[in-house]
Amino acid sequence: MTLLDDYRFTDGRATGCQWYIKAKMKSDDKRRAQYQNGHVAPFPGIKTYIDPDTYEDPTQAVHEFAKEIDTSRIRIERVIGAGEFGEVCSGRLRTPGKKEIPVAIKTLKGGYVERQRKDFLREASIMGQFDHPNIIRLEGVVTKSRPVMIVVEYMENGSLDSFLRKHDGHFTIIQLVGMLRGIASGMKYLSDMGYVHRDLAARNILVNSNLVCKVSDFGLSRVLEDDPEAAYTTTGGKIPIRWTAPEAIAFRKFSSASDAWSYGIVMWEVMSYGERPYWEMSNQDVILSIEEGYRLPAPMGCPVALHQLMLHCWQKERNHRPKFTDVVSFLDKLIRNPSSLLTLVEDIQGLPESPGDVPDYPMFISIGDWLDSIKMSQYKNNFLAAGFTTLDSVTTMSIEDVRQIGVTLIGHQRRIVSSIQTLRLQLFQVQEKGFHV
Ligand code: ACK
């Protein structure tokens, strides 16, 4: 039995007496309940998310959930990026105990209209309600002087997608699973609060110096117009197609279950070190392929257990997808039992049931022929100099070996390793045939 068989994904359906509980709620609680896609806190006293749009005056919402910071406590150091509303800077915040902490400061550029100020501060009103190690922490806001600012904890490694692309192949599987576990834990917290993110993607996760991943970009959860990945759908909404569950694309049914779909895509982004989901396929092709049952294959070097979990998140029927609480405990099990991560997808693909299942690739005689066929002949001398003189010896090479002989470009490493896997399969077929003759 595998870990996955052993594992039960529970179905957290609501009970029938919710209408009664709701009727008994005080008006403030009603407001909390009303805006959670029909999700009502099962027990009174559990903290739930309040949609800032339910406040007539957005400034009131911001002051309810965010502390006003006096600008004298902020020291801006440098610009680190451009946000939708203005520059993002790094700097220092002097805390009341006089200790200085590093912060990121989002600014609202001058010349804004009231609507932009409201949208900008909306993110702070949302973030200020959360308190979790895997959710970006709001330090406070500046609304009483100009420029208007949102001050959040500083995340040394920036966005997860670019961070992974910069460090392609550099982490152990356990480190990657640790990152995924953190994101799932943050998402469990959000879904328990009744908050639906709607734009969960590696670009919206930030990474600190300890590799802790935190969910961010809450302003976008309603105003998807701000996400460069978001495209217009036939129903008029703007949606990041590659990350979004089919029911959310088709009829805007966003829920924690559609966040679970996006989480599966984030898993794929992490395991492929920031590869673009569905590569260069068009959005329309992605939608059609998903409808026909196509799902992203496992990235190179991906443990079977993780690809299985991705496929679970991409179930068409949203109630069949795992809840975040299940994802967290599943990943915890994998981390506690690292040997469960040793079986890679290519290992089981490399063991065909019958040799006839192996595609018929031409058999290469020399290293030169083989490298020519994959347009990598410039590395012929690297292989030979390192003692890889026969195709037999090449089939034993790992990605690390390929790196060590001097193939530094990631794309070339990938092309070579993927072809080595095919060679391995061919060799296996030849050996099988040899034994049976
Ligand atoms: O990928 P990056 O370096 O990480 O570039 C973007 C840029 O600002 C525009 O969003 C970076 N950024 C955003 N929030 C933070 C933060 N809290 N800490 C550090 N960098 C941040 C982001």
Tab-separated table of C-alpha atoms and ligand atoms in Angstrom, residues 80-82 88 104 136 152-155 158-159 162 206, ligand 1:
chain	number	residue	atom	x	y	z
A	80	ILE	CA	13.051	47.014	-5.427
A	81	GLY	CA	10.286	46.813	-7.973
A	82	ALA	CA	7.201	48.247	-9.522
A	88	VAL	CA	7.860	48.911	-4.099
A	104	ALA	CA	8.981	46.327	2.125
A	136	ILE	CA	2.801	37.951	4.528
A	152	VAL	CA	4.901	44.708	5.182
A	153	GLU	CA	7.604	42.330	6.403
A	154	TYR	CA	10.650	42.118	4.149
A	155	MET	CA	11.136	38.891	2.193
A	158	GLY	CA	11.451	38.066	-3.429
A	159	SER	CA	8.829	36.231	-5.511
A	162	SER	CA	11.809	34.237	-10.164
A	206	LEU	CA	7.251	35.547	-1.391
B	1	ACK	O1	10.507	39.164	-7.500
B	1	ACK	P1	10.792	40.353	-6.707
B	1	ACK	O2	12.158	40.650	-6.256
B	1	ACK	O3	9.828	40.356	-5.407
B	1	ACK	O4	10.131	41.632	-7.376
B	1	ACK	C1	8.863	41.940	-6.892
B	1	ACK	C2	8.727	43.443	-6.673
B	1	ACK	O5	8.809	43.674	-5.277
B	1	ACK	C3	7.404	43.991	-7.183
B	1	ACK	O6	6.337	43.351	-6.540
B	1	ACK	C4	9.181	42.502	-4.606
B	1	ACK	N1	8.458	42.444	-3.328
B	1	ACK	C5	7.142	42.609	-3.126
B	1	ACK	N2	6.875	42.471	-1.822
B	1	ACK	C6	8.040	42.222	-1.190
B	1	ACK	C7	8.412	41.975	0.172
B	1	ACK	N3	7.493	41.963	1.133
B	1	ACK	N4	9.691	41.748	0.441
B	1	ACK	C8	10.615	41.763	-0.542
B	1	ACK	N5	10.341	41.984	-1.838
B	1	ACK	C9	9.058	42.212	-2.152
B	1	ACK	C10	8.815	41.347	-5.492
